[in-house]
XYZ file of C-alpha atoms in Angstrom:
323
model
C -4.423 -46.505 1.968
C -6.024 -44.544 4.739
C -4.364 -41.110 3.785
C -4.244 -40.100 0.215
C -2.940 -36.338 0.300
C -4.172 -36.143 -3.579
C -7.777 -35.587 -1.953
C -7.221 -32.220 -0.826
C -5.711 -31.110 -4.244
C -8.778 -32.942 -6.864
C -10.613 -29.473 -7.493
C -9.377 -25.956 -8.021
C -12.183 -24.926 -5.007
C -10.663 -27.585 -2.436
C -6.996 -26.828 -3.110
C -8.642 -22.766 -2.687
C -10.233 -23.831 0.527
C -6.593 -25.421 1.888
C -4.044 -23.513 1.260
C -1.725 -22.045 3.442
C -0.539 -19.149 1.838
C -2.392 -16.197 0.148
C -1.093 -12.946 -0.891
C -3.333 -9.667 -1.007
C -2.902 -5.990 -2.902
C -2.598 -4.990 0.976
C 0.670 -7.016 1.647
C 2.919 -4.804 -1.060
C 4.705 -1.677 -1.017
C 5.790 -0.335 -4.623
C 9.269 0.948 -5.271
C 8.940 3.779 -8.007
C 11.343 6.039 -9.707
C 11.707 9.633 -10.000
C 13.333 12.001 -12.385
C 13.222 15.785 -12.396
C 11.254 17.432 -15.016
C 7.995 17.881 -16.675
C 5.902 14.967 -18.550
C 9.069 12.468 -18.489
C 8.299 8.601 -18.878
C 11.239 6.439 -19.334
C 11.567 2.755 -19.306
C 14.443 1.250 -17.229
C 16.057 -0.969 -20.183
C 16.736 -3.710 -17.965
C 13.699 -3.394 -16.198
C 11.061 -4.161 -18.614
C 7.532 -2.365 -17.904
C 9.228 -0.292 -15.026
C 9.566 3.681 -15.556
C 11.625 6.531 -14.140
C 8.694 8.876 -13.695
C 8.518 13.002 -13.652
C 6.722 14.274 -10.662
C 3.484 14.947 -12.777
C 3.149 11.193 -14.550
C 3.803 9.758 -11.190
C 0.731 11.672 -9.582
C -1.372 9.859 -12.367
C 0.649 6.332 -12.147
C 0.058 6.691 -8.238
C -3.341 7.230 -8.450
C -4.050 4.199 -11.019
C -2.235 2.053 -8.647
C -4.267 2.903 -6.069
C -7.214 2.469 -8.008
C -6.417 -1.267 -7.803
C -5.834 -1.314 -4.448
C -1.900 -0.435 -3.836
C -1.803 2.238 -0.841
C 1.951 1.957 0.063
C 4.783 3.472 -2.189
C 8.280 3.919 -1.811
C 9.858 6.583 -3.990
C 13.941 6.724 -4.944
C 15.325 9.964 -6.437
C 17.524 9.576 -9.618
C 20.013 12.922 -9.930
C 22.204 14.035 -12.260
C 25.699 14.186 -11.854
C 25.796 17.917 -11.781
C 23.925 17.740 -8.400
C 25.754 15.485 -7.183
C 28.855 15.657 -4.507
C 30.865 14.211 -1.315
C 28.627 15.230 1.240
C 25.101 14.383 -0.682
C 24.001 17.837 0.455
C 21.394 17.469 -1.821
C 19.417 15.173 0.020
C 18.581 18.033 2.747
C 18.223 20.657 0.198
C 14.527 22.147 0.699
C 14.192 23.346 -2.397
C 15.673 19.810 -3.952
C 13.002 18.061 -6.347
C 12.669 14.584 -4.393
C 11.627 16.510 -1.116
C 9.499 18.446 -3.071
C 7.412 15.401 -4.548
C 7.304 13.813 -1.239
C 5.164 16.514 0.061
C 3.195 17.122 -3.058
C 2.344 13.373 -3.360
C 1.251 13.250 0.584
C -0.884 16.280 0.167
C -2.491 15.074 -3.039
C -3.030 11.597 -1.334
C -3.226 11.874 2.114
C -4.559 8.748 2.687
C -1.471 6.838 0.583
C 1.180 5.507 3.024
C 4.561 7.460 0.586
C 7.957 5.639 1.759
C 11.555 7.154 1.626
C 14.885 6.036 1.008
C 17.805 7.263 3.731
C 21.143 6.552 2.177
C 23.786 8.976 0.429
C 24.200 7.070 -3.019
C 21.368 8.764 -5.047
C 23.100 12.110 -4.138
C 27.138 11.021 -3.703
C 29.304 11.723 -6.331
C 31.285 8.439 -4.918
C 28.214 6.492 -5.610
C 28.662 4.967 -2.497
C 25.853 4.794 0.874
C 28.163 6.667 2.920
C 30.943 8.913 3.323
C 34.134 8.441 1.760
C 37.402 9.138 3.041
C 41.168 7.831 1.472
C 38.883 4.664 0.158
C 37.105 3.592 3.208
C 33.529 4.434 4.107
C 33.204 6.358 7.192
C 30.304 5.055 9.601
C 30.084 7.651 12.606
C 30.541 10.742 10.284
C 27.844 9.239 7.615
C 25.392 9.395 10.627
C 25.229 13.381 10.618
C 24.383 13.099 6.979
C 21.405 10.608 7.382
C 19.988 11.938 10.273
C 19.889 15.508 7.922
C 18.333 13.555 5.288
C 15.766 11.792 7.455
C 14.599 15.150 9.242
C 14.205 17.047 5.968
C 12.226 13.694 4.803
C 9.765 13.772 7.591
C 8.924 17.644 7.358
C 8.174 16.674 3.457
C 5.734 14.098 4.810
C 7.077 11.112 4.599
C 5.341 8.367 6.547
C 7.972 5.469 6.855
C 11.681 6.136 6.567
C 13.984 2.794 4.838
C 17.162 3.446 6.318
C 18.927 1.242 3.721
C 22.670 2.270 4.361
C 23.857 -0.604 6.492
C 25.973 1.886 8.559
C 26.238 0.975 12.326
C 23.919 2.654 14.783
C 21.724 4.585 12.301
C 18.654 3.327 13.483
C 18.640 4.787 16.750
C 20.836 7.860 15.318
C 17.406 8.584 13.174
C 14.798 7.461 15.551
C 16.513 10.232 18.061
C 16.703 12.777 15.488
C 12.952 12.590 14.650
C 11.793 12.251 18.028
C 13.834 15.432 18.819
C 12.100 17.116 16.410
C 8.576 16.084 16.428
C 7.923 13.360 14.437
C 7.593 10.566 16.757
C 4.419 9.238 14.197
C 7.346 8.952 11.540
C 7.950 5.047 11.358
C 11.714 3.340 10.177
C 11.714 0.657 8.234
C 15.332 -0.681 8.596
C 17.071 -2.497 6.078
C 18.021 -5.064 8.588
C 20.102 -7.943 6.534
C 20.961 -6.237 3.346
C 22.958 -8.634 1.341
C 26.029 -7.468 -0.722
C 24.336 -8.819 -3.885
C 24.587 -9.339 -7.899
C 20.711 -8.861 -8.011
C 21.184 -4.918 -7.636
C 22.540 -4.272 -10.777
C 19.181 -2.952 -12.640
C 18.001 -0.691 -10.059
C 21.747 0.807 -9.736
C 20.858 1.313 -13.492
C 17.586 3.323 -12.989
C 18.928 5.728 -10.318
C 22.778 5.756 -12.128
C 23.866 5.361 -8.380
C 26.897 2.409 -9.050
C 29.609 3.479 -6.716
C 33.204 4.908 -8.700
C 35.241 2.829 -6.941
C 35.216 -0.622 -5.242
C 32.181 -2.038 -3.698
C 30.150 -2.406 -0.706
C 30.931 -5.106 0.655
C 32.450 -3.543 3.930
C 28.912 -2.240 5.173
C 26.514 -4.758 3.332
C 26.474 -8.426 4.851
C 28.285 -11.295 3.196
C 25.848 -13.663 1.476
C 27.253 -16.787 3.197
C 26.077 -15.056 6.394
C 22.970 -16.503 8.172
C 23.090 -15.969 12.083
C 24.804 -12.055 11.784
C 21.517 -11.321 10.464
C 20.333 -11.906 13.994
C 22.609 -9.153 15.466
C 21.388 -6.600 12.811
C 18.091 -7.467 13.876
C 18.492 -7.192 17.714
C 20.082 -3.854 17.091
C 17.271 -2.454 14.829
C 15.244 -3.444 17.274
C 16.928 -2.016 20.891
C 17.237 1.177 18.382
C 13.276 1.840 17.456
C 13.009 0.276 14.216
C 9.217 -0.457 13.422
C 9.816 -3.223 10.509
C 12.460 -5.414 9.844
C 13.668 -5.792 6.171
C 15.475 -8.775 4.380
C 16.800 -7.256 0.979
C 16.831 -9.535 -1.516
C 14.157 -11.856 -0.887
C 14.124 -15.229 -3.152
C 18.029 -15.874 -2.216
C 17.244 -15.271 1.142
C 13.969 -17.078 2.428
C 16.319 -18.620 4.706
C 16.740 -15.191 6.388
C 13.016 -13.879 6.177
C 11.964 -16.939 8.372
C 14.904 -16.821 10.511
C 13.972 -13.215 11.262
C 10.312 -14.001 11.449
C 10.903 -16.993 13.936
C 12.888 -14.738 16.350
C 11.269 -11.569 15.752
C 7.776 -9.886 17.192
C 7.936 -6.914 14.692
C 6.792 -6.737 11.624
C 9.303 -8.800 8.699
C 9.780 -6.752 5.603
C 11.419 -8.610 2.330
C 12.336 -6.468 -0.858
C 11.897 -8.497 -3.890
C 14.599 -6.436 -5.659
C 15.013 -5.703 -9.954
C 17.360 -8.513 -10.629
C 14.634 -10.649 -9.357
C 12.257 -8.929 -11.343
C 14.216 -8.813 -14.327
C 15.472 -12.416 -14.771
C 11.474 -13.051 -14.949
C 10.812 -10.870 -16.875
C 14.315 -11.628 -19.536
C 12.990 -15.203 -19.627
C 9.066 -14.596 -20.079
C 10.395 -12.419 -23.121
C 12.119 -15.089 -24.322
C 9.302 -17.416 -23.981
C 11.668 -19.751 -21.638
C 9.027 -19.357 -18.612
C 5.387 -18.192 -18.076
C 5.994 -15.135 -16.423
C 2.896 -14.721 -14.295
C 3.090 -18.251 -13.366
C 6.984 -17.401 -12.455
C 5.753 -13.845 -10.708
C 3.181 -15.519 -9.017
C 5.188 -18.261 -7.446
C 7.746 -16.140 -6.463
C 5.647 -13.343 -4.173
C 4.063 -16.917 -2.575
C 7.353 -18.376 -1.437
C 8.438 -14.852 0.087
C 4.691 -14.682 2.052
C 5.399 -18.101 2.472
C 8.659 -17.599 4.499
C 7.393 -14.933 6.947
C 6.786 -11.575 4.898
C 4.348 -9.547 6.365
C 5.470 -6.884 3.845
C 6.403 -7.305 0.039
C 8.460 -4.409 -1.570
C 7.938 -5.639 -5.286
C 8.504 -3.864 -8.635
C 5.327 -6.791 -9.636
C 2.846 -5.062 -7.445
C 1.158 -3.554 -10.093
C 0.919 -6.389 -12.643
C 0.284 -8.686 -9.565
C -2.999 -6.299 -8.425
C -4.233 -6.146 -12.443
C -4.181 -10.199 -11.846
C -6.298 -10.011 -9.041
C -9.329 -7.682 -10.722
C -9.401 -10.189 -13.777
């Protein structure tokens, strides 16, 4: 045999010297929770090692992280029913606590990249990512009500905006509304093919955002769709989005490379908590290794076409790396 493939995997140095995919502390963004309050830590049950965080403990958790080398964060708001209604008027509130940690965590770190989330459901008391009216979701109304949330995000200081509402035309809606205003340095990351998915469920858990009634399936795309993600993508894109995202990731490699193969902006893949937590269940239960699994995972995502990894494994995944 002339060719014997086995060659180029005999040491752990030659397989290091050939392979195709590596992942860095630089390619991650990491979602974190916050709560309102003082000196609050507390563990997301089906989220094992993952904390909603008070304002204060995630200053110090921020910092550690980017001790090891994590610079990007994206921060979701969890609110209590009471401040909660219809019209998510919270979300533009100046005084509300989520704007109010988005410019204390950019002034404490300018040099920290701090990502927000545009969508109603953290602040809806129909749990849902946009308006409701008689049942149905209303798409051109919802618009007014991002692009309010959006603007008061930007004058907090937020550097990237994740539009991750699937309504129609809120891409350019935003990109007009911060442009208008000033803040054409404010980037959008769009949630380009967000999947109606079962792998939501734990994060829906940490920010107690699960709509009332019915689901979203009439703004979030059906899983058995490949090509539509193409037409999310081209309209991102003609509207000013600055990153594509693919949200989940490991059910939906397919989509990440489809996006990267037909895209020249940057692909964005959010490796979301039921991802995370099915690892981490079966590591638990001793069924898996889970850094192995963790590990694995992250390097078929890069491996598809992420240029950008939103992963609640960031941390544990840049710990790895300094041993």
């Amino acid at each position: 045999m002339l060719r014997r493939p086995r060659r180029n995997r005999k040491s752990q140095v030659i397989r290091q010297m050939v392979e195709e995919t590596r992942l860095s502390v630089k390619d991650f963004i990491f979602p974190m929770f916050l709560i309102d309050g003082i000196n609050q830590k507390v563990e997301v049950s089906s989220m094992p090692g993952i904390f909603r965080y008070s304002l204060d403990l995630m200053l110090k958790e921020i910092e550690e992280c980017m001790n090891l080398g994590i610079m990007a964060f994206d921060i979701f708001p969890a609110y209590p029913e009471s401040k909660k209604d219809k019209y998510a008027s919270e979300s533009y509130n100046p005084d509300t606590f989520y704007l109010k940690a988005i410019h204390k965590i950019k002034t404490s770190f300018p040099e920290a990249v701090v990502m927000t989330d545009v969508a109603m459901d953290p602040y809806s008391s129909d749990g849902h990512d946009g308006l409701v009216q008689d049942g149905k979701i209303l798409n051109d109304e919802t618009l007014e009500i991002l692009g309010k949330m959006s603007l008061a995000q930007a004058q907090a200081g937020a550097d990237i905006l994740g539009p991750s509402d699937m309504m129609d035309g809120r891409v350019g809606c935003i990109r007009k509304i911060l442009d208008d205003n000033g803040f054409t340095d404010v980037s959008i990351m769009s949630y380009t093919a967000k999947y109606a998915s079962a792998f939501y469920g734990p994060f829906r858990d940490a920010l107690d955002s699960a709509p009332k009634l019915g689901d979203k399936k009439t703004y979030q795309m059906d899983p058995a769709n490949y090509y539509e993600a193409l037409i999310e993508a081209g309209l991102d894109t003609e509207e000013g989005a600055d990153f594509l995202m693919v949200k989940p990731a490991l059910a939906y490699l397919d989509v990440i490379r489809l996006l990267k193969d037909n895209s020249n902006l940057p692909i964005a893949a959010y490796n979301v908590s039921g991802e995370y937590a099915m690892i981490k269940a079966s590591a638990q239960r001793g069924w898996l290794d889970g850094e192995r699994a963790m590990m694995e995972s992250l390097l078929s995502i890069k491996r598809a076409g992420a240029n950008i990894i939103l992963s609640y494994f960031a941390k544990e995944f840049a710990h790895l790396m300094r041993k």
